[in-house]
CSV table of C-alpha atoms in Angstrom, one decimal:
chain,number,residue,atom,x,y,z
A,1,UNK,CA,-18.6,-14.4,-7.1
A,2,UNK,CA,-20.2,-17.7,-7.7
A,3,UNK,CA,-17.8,-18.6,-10.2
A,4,UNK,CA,-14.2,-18.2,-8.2
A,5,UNK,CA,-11.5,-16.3,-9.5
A,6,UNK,CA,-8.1,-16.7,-11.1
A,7,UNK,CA,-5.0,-14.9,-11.6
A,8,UNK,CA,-1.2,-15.6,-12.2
A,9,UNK,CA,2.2,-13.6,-12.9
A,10,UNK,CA,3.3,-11.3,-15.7
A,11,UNK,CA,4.4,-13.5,-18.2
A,12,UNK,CA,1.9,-16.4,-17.7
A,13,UNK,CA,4.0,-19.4,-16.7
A,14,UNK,CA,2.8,-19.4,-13.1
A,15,UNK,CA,-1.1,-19.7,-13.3
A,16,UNK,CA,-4.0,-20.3,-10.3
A,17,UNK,CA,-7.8,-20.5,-9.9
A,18,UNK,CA,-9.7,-20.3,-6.8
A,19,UNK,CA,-13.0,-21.7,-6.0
A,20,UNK,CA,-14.8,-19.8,-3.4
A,21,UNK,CA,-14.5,-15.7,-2.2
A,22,UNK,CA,-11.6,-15.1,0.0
A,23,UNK,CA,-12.7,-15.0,3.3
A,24,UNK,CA,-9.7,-11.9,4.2
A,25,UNK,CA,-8.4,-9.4,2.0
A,26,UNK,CA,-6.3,-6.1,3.2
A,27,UNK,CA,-3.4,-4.0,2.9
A,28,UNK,CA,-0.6,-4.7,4.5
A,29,UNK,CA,2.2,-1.7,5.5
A,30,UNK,CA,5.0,-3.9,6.9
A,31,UNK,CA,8.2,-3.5,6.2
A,32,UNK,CA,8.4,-6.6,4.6
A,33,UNK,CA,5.5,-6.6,2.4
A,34,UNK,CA,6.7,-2.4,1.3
A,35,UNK,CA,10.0,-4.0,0.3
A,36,UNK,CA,8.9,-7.2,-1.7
A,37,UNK,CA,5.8,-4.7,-3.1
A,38,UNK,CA,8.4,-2.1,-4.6
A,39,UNK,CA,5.8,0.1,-3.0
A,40,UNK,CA,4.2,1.4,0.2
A,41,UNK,CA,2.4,-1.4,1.1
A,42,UNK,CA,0.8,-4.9,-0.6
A,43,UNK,CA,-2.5,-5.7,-1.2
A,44,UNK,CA,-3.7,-9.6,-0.5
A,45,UNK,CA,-6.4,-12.0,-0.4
A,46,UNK,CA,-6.9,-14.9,2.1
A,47,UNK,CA,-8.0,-18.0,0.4
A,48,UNK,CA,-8.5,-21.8,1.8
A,49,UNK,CA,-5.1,-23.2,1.0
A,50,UNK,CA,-7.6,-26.4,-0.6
A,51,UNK,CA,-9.8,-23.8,-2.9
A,52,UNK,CA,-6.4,-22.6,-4.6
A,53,UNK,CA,-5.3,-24.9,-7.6
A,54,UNK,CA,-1.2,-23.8,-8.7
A,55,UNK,CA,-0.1,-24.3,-11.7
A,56,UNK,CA,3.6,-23.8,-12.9
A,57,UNK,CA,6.7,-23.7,-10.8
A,58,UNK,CA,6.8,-21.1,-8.3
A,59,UNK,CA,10.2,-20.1,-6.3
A,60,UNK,CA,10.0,-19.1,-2.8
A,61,UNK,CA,12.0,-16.8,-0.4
A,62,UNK,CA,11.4,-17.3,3.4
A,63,UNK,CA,12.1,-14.4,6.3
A,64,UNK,CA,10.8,-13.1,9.5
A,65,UNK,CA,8.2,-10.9,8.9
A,66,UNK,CA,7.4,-7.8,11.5
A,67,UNK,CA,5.0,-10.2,13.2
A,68,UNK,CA,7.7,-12.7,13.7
A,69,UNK,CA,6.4,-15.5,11.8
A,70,UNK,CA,8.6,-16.8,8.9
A,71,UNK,CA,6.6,-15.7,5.6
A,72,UNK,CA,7.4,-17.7,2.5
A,73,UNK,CA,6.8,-15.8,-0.8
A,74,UNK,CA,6.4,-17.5,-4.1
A,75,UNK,CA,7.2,-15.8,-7.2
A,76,UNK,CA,7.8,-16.6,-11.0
A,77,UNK,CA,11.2,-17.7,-11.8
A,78,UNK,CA,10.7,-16.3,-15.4
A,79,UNK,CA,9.4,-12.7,-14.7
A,80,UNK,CA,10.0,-12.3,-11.0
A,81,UNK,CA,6.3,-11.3,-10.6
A,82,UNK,CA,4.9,-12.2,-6.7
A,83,UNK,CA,2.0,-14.2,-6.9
A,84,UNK,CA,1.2,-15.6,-3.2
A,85,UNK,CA,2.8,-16.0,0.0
A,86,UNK,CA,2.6,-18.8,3.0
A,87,UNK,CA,2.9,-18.5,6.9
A,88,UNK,CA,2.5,-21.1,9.0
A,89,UNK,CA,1.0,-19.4,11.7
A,90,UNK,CA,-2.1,-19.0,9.6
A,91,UNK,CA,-1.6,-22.6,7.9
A,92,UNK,CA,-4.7,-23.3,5.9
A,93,UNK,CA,-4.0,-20.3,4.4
A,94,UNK,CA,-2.4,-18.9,0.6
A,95,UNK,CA,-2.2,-15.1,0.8
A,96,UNK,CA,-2.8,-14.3,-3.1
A,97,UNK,CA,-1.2,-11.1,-4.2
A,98,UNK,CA,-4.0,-8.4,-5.4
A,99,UNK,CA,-1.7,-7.9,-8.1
A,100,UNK,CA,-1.8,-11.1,-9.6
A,101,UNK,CA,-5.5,-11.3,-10.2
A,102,UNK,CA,-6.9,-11.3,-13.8
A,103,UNK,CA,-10.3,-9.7,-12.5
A,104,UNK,CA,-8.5,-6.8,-10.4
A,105,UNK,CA,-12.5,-6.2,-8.8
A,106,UNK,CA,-12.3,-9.1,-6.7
A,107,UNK,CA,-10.1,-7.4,-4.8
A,108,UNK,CA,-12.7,-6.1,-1.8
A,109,UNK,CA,-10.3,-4.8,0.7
A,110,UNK,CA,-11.4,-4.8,4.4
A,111,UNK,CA,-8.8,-3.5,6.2
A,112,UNK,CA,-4.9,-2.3,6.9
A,113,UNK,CA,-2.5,-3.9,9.2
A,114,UNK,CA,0.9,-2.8,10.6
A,115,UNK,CA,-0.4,0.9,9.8
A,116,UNK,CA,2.0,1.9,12.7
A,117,UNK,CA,5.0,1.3,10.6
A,118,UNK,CA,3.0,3.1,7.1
A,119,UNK,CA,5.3,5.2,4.9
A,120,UNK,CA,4.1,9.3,5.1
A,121,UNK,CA,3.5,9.1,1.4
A,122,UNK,CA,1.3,5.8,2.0
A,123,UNK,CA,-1.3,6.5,4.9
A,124,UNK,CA,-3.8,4.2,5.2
A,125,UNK,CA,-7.2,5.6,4.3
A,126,UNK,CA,-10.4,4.8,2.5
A,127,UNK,CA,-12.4,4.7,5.3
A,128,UNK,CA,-10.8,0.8,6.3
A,129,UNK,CA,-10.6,0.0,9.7
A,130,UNK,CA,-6.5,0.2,10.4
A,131,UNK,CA,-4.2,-1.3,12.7
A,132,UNK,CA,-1.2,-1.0,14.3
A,133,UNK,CA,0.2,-4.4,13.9
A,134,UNK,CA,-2.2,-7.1,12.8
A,135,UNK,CA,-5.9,-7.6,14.4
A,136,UNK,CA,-6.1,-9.5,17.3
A,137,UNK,CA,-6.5,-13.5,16.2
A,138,UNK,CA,-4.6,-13.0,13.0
A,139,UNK,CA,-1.3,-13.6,14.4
């Protein structure tokens, strides 16, 4: 992926490109991230907080995660769609939504965390190393 990638929300006025592979991408089974996904878990991609270029306004909405770091999620204002999320305990880091990507194959995931707390109707599988809460050096 040479190239980068790029992605936004559902009705285009929030808009990024990347430059570089992500260097993380999993599923996540929090409570948090199954309640902002409108699903059993979210899908994300690490990315350099300096390789990501924004464009449009973006509002955010900060809470405790199930780790206990504040996580920041930045969504359209027009559509509501999510398009990244910030926590400073990993700073240097945007966590782009799977979801938001206009190529939906550079999404490679790697792995499932807080698969402890995983809806019955949402196991982790795929043959993707899971854990409980998140990998050791990630939090």
């Amino acid at each position: 992926m040479a190239n980068g990638f790029s992605g936004g929300c559902l009705c285009g006025a929030v808009r990024y490109s990347c430059d570089g592979d992500p260097i993380m991408a999993g599923h996540c089974h929090c409570e948090d991230c199954r309640r902002s996904s409108g699903s059993g878990h979210s899908s994300h991609l690490a990315v350099p907080e300096g390789a990501v270029t924004m464009a449009g306004a973006t509002t955010g909405y900060s809470r405790a995660a199930d780790s206990g770091n504040l996580v920041t999620r930045h969504f359209c204002p027009t559509c509501g769609a999510a398009v990244y999320s910030t926590n400073p305990a990993m700073s240097g880091l945007v966590f782009l939504r799977a979801s938001s990507l206009d190529d939906l194959e550079v999404f490679k995931p790697q792995m499932h965390v807080f698969a402890g707390r995983a809806a019955s109707w949402d196991q982790p599988g795929g043959g993707l190393p899971s854990f409980e809460k998140m990998p050791p050096g990630m939090n």
